[in-house]
Coordinates of N, CA and C in Angstrom, one line a residue:
M184 N 86.1 -194.1 29.0 CA 85.7 -193.5 28.5 C 85.9 -194.0 26.9
S185 N 85.2 -194.4 26.0 CA 85.4 -195.6 24.2 C 86.9 -194.5 24.1
D186 N 87.3 -196.2 23.1 CA 88.5 -195.4 22.1 C 87.9 -194.3 21.6
R187 N 86.9 -194.9 20.5 CA 86.1 -194.1 19.6 C 85.9 -192.4 19.9
R188 N 85.6 -192.4 21.5 CA 85.5 -190.5 21.9 C 87.0 -190.5 22.6
N189 N 87.8 -191.7 23.7 CA 89.6 -190.6 23.5 C 89.4 -190.1 21.7
K190 N 89.5 -190.7 20.8 CA 89.9 -191.1 19.4 C 89.7 -189.2 19.2
F191 N 88.7 -188.8 19.2 CA 87.3 -188.2 19.1 C 87.5 -186.8 19.7
L192 N 87.8 -186.7 21.2 CA 88.8 -186.1 21.4 C 90.1 -185.4 21.1
E193 N 90.8 -186.2 21.2 CA 92.1 -185.7 21.0 C 92.4 -185.0 18.8
E194 N 91.6 -186.0 18.0 CA 91.2 -185.0 16.7 C 90.8 -183.9 17.2
L195 N 89.7 -183.5 17.9 CA 89.2 -182.4 17.9 C 89.5 -181.7 18.5
K196 N 90.9 -181.9 19.7 CA 92.0 -181.0 20.0 C 92.7 -180.1 19.3
S197 N 93.3 -180.7 18.6 CA 94.1 -180.7 17.8 C 93.2 -179.7 16.7
K198 N 92.4 -179.8 16.0 CA 91.9 -179.6 15.2 C 90.8 -178.1 15.4
I199 N 90.8 -177.9 17.0 CA 90.3 -176.2 17.6 C 91.6 -175.6 18.1
R200 N 92.9 -176.4 17.5 CA 94.2 -175.4 18.2 C 94.5 -174.6 16.7
R201 N 94.8 -175.7 16.1 CA 95.5 -175.0 14.1 C 93.9 -173.9 14.2
A202 N 92.4 -174.6 13.9 CA 92.4 -173.3 13.5 C 91.5 -171.9 14.3
E203 N 92.0 -172.2 15.5 CA 92.3 -171.1 16.4 C 93.2 -170.5 16.2
G204 N 94.8 -170.3 15.7 CA 96.3 -170.4 15.6 C 97.4 -170.6 16.2
T205 N 96.6 -172.0 17.6 CA 96.9 -172.3 19.6 C 97.9 -173.9 18.8
A206 N 98.2 -174.2 18.1 CA 98.5 -175.2 17.6 C 100.4 -175.4 18.0
S207 N 100.6 -174.1 18.1 CA 102.2 -173.8 18.5 C 102.6 -174.9 19.7
E208 N 103.5 -174.7 20.2 CA 103.8 -175.8 21.4 C 103.8 -174.4 22.6
D209 N 103.7 -172.9 22.2 CA 102.8 -172.4 23.8 C 101.9 -171.9 23.4
G210 N 101.2 -172.7 23.0 CA 99.6 -172.4 22.5 C 99.0 -172.7 23.3
Y211 N 98.8 -173.0 24.3 CA 97.6 -172.8 25.4 C 97.8 -171.6 26.4
N212 N 99.7 -170.6 26.3 CA 99.3 -169.1 26.7 C 98.8 -167.9 26.2
T213 N 98.0 -168.5 24.1 CA 98.1 -167.7 23.7 C 97.1 -166.7 23.9
T214 N 96.6 -165.3 23.8 CA 95.3 -164.3 24.1 C 95.0 -164.2 22.5
Y215 N 93.7 -163.5 22.9 CA 94.2 -162.7 21.7 C 94.3 -161.9 20.9
G216 N 94.5 -161.7 19.9 CA 95.9 -161.0 19.3 C 97.4 -162.0 19.3
Y217 N 96.9 -162.4 19.6 CA 98.5 -163.4 19.9 C 100.3 -162.5 21.0
G218 N 98.9 -161.4 21.8 CA 99.5 -160.9 22.9 C 99.4 -159.5 23.1
K219 N 98.8 -159.1 21.0 CA 99.0 -157.4 21.0 C 98.3 -156.7 21.8
Y220 N 97.1 -156.8 22.2 CA 96.6 -156.7 23.4 C 96.7 -156.5 24.9
D221 N 96.8 -157.5 25.0 CA 97.3 -158.2 26.7 C 98.1 -156.9 27.5
P222 N 96.7 -157.0 29.2 CA 97.6 -156.2 30.0 C 99.1 -156.7 30.6
S223 N 99.1 -155.5 31.2 CA 100.8 -155.8 31.8 C 100.3 -156.9 32.8
S224 N 101.7 -158.4 32.7 CA 101.4 -159.0 33.8 C 102.6 -160.1 33.8
D225 N 103.4 -160.1 34.5 CA 104.3 -161.1 34.5 C 104.1 -162.5 34.7
K226 N 103.0 -163.3 34.4 CA 102.7 -164.9 34.5 C 102.3 -165.1 32.8
K227 N 103.3 -165.6 32.4 CA 102.0 -166.3 31.5 C 100.9 -167.0 31.4
V228 N 99.2 -167.0 30.7 CA 98.2 -167.4 31.6 C 98.3 -168.6 32.3
T229 N 99.0 -170.1 31.6 CA 99.0 -171.6 32.1 C 99.3 -170.7 33.7
E230 N 99.8 -169.9 34.0 CA 100.7 -169.9 35.6 C 99.3 -169.6 36.3
M231 N 98.6 -168.6 35.8 CA 97.2 -167.0 36.7 C 96.3 -168.9 37.3
T232 N 96.3 -168.4 38.4 CA 95.1 -168.9 38.7 C 93.9 -168.1 38.0
F233 N 92.7 -168.8 38.7 CA 91.5 -168.1 37.3 C 91.0 -166.9 38.6
S234 N 91.1 -167.1 39.2 CA 90.8 -165.8 39.7 C 91.7 -164.7 38.7
E235 N 93.4 -164.6 38.7 CA 94.4 -163.9 38.1 C 93.8 -163.8 36.9
L236 N 93.3 -164.6 36.5 CA 92.8 -164.5 34.6 C 92.0 -164.2 34.1
E237 N 90.7 -164.6 35.8 CA 89.4 -163.2 35.4 C 89.9 -161.6 34.8
K238 N 90.5 -161.2 35.9 CA 91.4 -159.9 36.2 C 92.4 -159.8 35.0
F239 N 93.0 -160.5 34.7 CA 93.6 -160.1 33.0 C 92.4 -160.3 31.7
Q240 N 91.6 -161.0 31.5 CA 91.0 -161.2 30.2 C 89.5 -159.6 30.4
E241 N 90.0 -159.0 32.4 CA 89.1 -157.8 31.4 C 89.3 -157.1 31.0
G242 N 91.2 -156.8 31.6 CA 91.9 -156.0 31.1 C 92.4 -155.9 29.5
L243 N 92.5 -157.1 28.9 CA 92.2 -157.2 27.5 C 91.5 -157.5 26.7
I244 N 90.6 -157.5 27.0 CA 89.3 -157.1 26.8 C 89.5 -155.1 26.4
N245 N 89.2 -155.2 28.0 CA 90.2 -153.3 26.8 C 90.7 -152.5 26.7
N246 N 91.7 -153.1 26.5 CA 92.2 -152.9 25.6 C 92.2 -153.3 23.8
S247 N 91.6 -154.3 23.5 CA 90.3 -154.9 22.5 C 90.1 -154.0 21.8
R248 N 89.6 -152.5 22.7 CA 88.1 -152.1 22.9 C 88.3 -152.0 20.9
G249 N 87.2 -152.6 19.9 CA 87.4 -151.4 18.6 C 88.1 -152.6 17.5
T250 N 88.8 -153.4 18.0 CA 89.2 -154.0 17.1 C 88.3 -155.1 16.1
F251 N 87.1 -154.7 16.1 CA 86.2 -155.6 15.6 C 85.0 -155.1 15.0
G252 N 85.4 -153.4 14.8 CA 84.5 -152.1 14.4 C 83.9 -152.2 15.5
D253 N 83.5 -152.5 16.8 CA 82.8 -151.7 16.7 C 83.1 -151.4 18.7
P254 N 83.3 -150.0 18.4 CA 84.5 -149.1 19.5 C 84.4 -150.3 20.8
N255 N 82.9 -150.7 21.6 CA 82.6 -150.5 22.8 C 83.2 -152.1 22.5
Q256 N 83.5 -152.9 21.7 CA 83.3 -154.5 21.8 C 85.2 -154.7 22.1
G257 N 85.2 -155.9 23.1 CA 86.8 -156.7 23.0 C 86.9 -157.7 23.0
S258 N 88.2 -158.6 22.8 CA 87.5 -159.9 23.0 C 88.7 -160.4 24.4
S259 N 88.5 -161.4 24.7 CA 88.5 -161.8 26.8 C 89.5 -163.4 26.1
A260 N 89.4 -164.1 24.7 CA 89.8 -164.6 23.8 C 91.0 -165.1 24.8
S261 N 91.6 -165.9 25.7 CA 93.0 -166.9 25.8 C 93.3 -168.6 26.1
G262 N 94.3 -169.3 26.0 CA 94.3 -170.2 25.8 C 94.5 -171.0 24.7
A263 N 94.4 -171.8 24.6 CA 93.9 -173.3 23.2 C 93.5 -173.5 23.4
Y264 N 92.3 -173.2 23.6 CA 90.7 -173.4 22.7 C 90.2 -171.6 23.1
Q265 N 90.7 -170.6 23.0 CA 90.6 -169.3 23.3 C 89.3 -169.0 24.2
F266 N 89.2 -169.4 24.9 CA 88.2 -169.2 26.2 C 88.0 -167.8 26.7
T267 N 86.9 -167.3 26.4 CA 86.3 -166.3 26.9 C 86.0 -165.8 28.1
K268 N 86.1 -164.6 28.4 CA 85.9 -163.8 30.6 C 84.9 -164.5 30.3
K269 N 83.3 -164.6 29.3 CA 82.3 -165.3 29.5 C 81.9 -166.4 29.6
T270 N 82.5 -167.1 29.1 CA 82.1 -168.6 29.1 C 83.3 -169.2 30.3
L271 N 84.0 -168.6 30.9 CA 84.5 -169.2 31.5 C 83.7 -169.1 33.2
F272 N 83.6 -167.8 33.1 CA 83.1 -166.6 34.9 C 81.5 -167.1 34.3
G273 N 81.1 -166.1 33.5 CA 79.9 -166.2 33.1 C 78.7 -167.2 33.9
K274 N 77.5 -166.3 33.9 CA 76.0 -167.4 34.7 C 76.5 -169.1 34.8
N275 N 76.4 -169.1 33.7 CA 76.7 -170.8 33.3 C 78.4 -171.2 32.7
G276 N 78.7 -170.2 33.5 CA 80.1 -170.3 33.1 C 81.2 -171.9 33.1
L277 N 81.9 -172.3 32.7 CA 83.0 -173.5 32.9 C 83.1 -174.4 33.7
L278 N 83.9 -173.0 34.4 CA 84.4 -173.0 35.8 C 84.2 -174.5 36.9
S279 N 82.9 -174.4 37.5 CA 82.5 -175.0 38.4 C 82.2 -176.6 37.6
K280 N 81.5 -175.8 36.4 CA 81.3 -177.6 35.1 C 82.5 -179.2 35.0
A281 N 83.6 -178.0 35.1 CA 84.4 -178.5 35.1 C 85.2 -178.7 36.2
G282 N 85.0 -178.9 37.8 CA 85.3 -179.5 39.0 C 86.2 -178.4 39.2
L283 N 86.1 -177.2 38.4 CA 87.7 -176.0 39.2 C 87.5 -175.3 39.9
S284 N 88.0 -174.4 40.9 CA 88.1 -173.8 41.5 C 88.8 -171.8 41.0
M285 N 88.6 -170.5 41.6 CA 89.2 -169.4 40.9 C 90.4 -169.9 41.6
E286 N 90.8 -170.7 42.2 CA 92.6 -171.1 43.0 C 93.2 -171.8 42.3
D287 N 92.6 -172.4 41.2 CA 93.3 -173.1 40.3 C 94.4 -172.8 39.7
K288 N 94.7 -173.3 38.7 CA 95.3 -172.2 38.1 C 94.8 -172.7 36.5
F289 N 95.1 -172.1 35.5 CA 94.2 -172.0 33.8 C 96.1 -173.5 33.1
T290 N 95.9 -174.1 34.0 CA 97.3 -175.0 33.2 C 96.5 -176.0 31.8
P291 N 97.7 -176.5 31.0 CA 97.2 -176.4 29.9 C 95.7 -177.6 30.2
E292 N 96.2 -178.7 31.3 CA 95.2 -179.7 31.8 C 94.0 -179.5 32.7
N293 N 94.3 -178.2 32.6 CA 93.0 -177.5 33.3 C 91.7 -176.8 32.1
Q294 N 92.9 -176.5 31.1 CA 92.1 -176.1 29.8 C 91.8 -177.4 28.9
D295 N 91.9 -178.5 28.9 CA 91.3 -179.5 28.5 C 90.6 -179.8 29.2
K296 N 90.4 -179.8 30.7 CA 89.2 -180.4 31.4 C 88.2 -179.4 31.1
L297 N 88.6 -178.0 30.9 CA 87.7 -176.9 30.6 C 87.2 -177.4 29.2
L298 N 88.2 -178.1 28.3 CA 87.0 -177.9 26.6 C 85.7 -178.8 26.8
L299 N 86.2 -180.5 27.5 CA 85.4 -181.6 28.2 C 83.8 -181.2 28.5
A300 N 84.8 -180.4 29.5 CA 82.9 -179.6 30.6 C 82.3 -178.5 28.9
R301 N 82.5 -177.5 28.1 CA 81.8 -177.2 27.4 C 81.3 -178.1 26.1
M302 N 82.4 -179.3 25.6 CA 81.7 -180.5 24.7 C 80.6 -181.6 25.4
K303 N 80.5 -181.5 26.5 CA 79.5 -181.8 27.6 C 78.0 -181.2 27.5
Q304 N 78.8 -179.6 27.3 CA 77.8 -178.4 28.2 C 76.8 -178.3 26.4
N305 N 77.3 -178.4 25.1 CA 76.7 -178.6 24.1 C 76.4 -179.9 23.6
K306 N 76.7 -181.4 24.3 CA 76.2 -182.8 24.0 C 77.1 -182.9 22.4
V307 N 78.6 -182.7 22.4 CA 78.9 -182.9 21.3 C 78.7 -184.3 21.6
L308 N 79.4 -184.9 23.1 CA 79.9 -186.1 23.3 C 78.6 -187.0 23.5
E309 N 77.6 -186.6 23.8 CA 76.4 -187.5 23.3 C 75.7 -187.6 21.8
K310 N 76.4 -186.6 21.3 CA 76.5 -186.6 20.0 C 77.2 -188.0 18.7
I311 N 78.2 -187.4 19.8 CA 79.6 -188.8 18.5 C 78.8 -190.2 19.5
S312 N 78.8 -190.1 21.0 CA 78.5 -191.7 21.4 C 77.6 -192.1 20.7
T313 N 76.6 -191.2 20.0 CA 75.2 -191.7 19.5 C 75.2 -191.9 18.4
G314 N 76.3 -192.3 17.8 CA 76.9 -192.1 16.4 C 76.0 -191.0 15.1
K315 N 76.0 -189.8 15.9 CA 75.5 -188.5 15.1 C 77.1 -187.8 15.1
P316 N 77.9 -187.9 14.1 CA 79.3 -186.7 13.5 C 78.8 -185.5 12.8
K317 N 77.2 -186.2 12.1 CA 77.2 -184.8 11.5 C 77.0 -183.4 12.7
A318 N 76.1 -184.3 13.1 CA 75.4 -183.1 14.7 C 76.0 -183.1 15.5
A319 N 77.3 -182.9 15.4 CA 78.5 -183.3 16.9 C 79.4 -182.1 16.7
Q320 N 79.3 -182.1 15.0 CA 80.2 -180.9 13.9 C 78.9 -179.7 13.9
D321 N 78.1 -179.7 13.7 CA 77.4 -178.4 13.8 C 77.3 -178.2 15.4
A322 N 77.4 -178.2 16.6 CA 77.5 -177.4 17.5 C 79.2 -177.6 17.8
I323 N 80.0 -178.2 16.9 CA 81.5 -177.8 17.3 C 81.5 -176.6 16.2
A324 N 80.8 -176.3 15.8 CA 80.7 -174.9 14.7 C 80.3 -173.5 15.9
T325 N 79.2 -174.7 16.1 CA 78.3 -172.7 17.6 C 79.3 -172.2 18.2
I326 N 80.2 -172.8 18.8 CA 81.4 -173.0 19.5 C 81.9 -171.4 18.5
W327 N 82.9 -172.6 18.0 CA 84.3 -171.4 17.5 C 83.9 -171.9 16.2
A328 N 83.3 -170.4 15.8 CA 83.0 -170.1 14.7 C 84.7 -170.1 13.6
S329 N 85.5 -170.9 14.2 CA 86.7 -170.5 13.4 C 87.2 -172.6 12.4
L330 N 85.4 -172.9 13.2 CA 85.6 -174.4 12.7 C 84.3 -174.4 11.6
P331 N 84.2 -175.7 10.5 CA 82.7 -175.4 9.5 C 81.8 -175.7 10.7
D332 N 80.7 -175.8 9.4 CA 80.0 -177.2 10.5 C 79.7 -178.3 9.1
S333 N 78.9 -178.9 9.7 CA 79.0 -180.4 8.4 C 78.6 -180.1 7.8
K334 N 78.1 -178.9 6.5 CA 78.1 -178.4 4.8 C 79.7 -178.0 5.3
G335 N 79.8 -177.4 5.5 CA 81.8 -177.2 5.3 C 81.5 -175.5 5.5
K336 N 80.4 -175.5 6.3 CA 80.1 -173.2 6.0 C 80.8 -173.6 7.2

């Protein structure tokens, strides 16, 4: 991986974590509502297997229903990059794209692998490699609403 791409990825990880409110030391364990809606668990999310995390996220969705104004909608956002259940386990889920299995854990290292898979999925890395930082920023903004596009919106 080029120095330019590595620098971009490190800056991006930091930007996402600041924007998502997960920049603290324990940010890899952050869940939607900073734990307010967490289902009962004796483990931090970084200690959970993906199988356990999927069940945890279902409980998180159920516990947070109505917090967006829609009584049927909840959030499963978890970890440093606030990955949702659908993003991880849905039809085009990131788990297999990152080379991970349901038995692997949601560790900080694996969350970073998932971020890289997400960047590849949305061609962000390709846009950076070909010298298109504005296009990369626009692609990133479609993933994380807390980050602005290239026009600052």
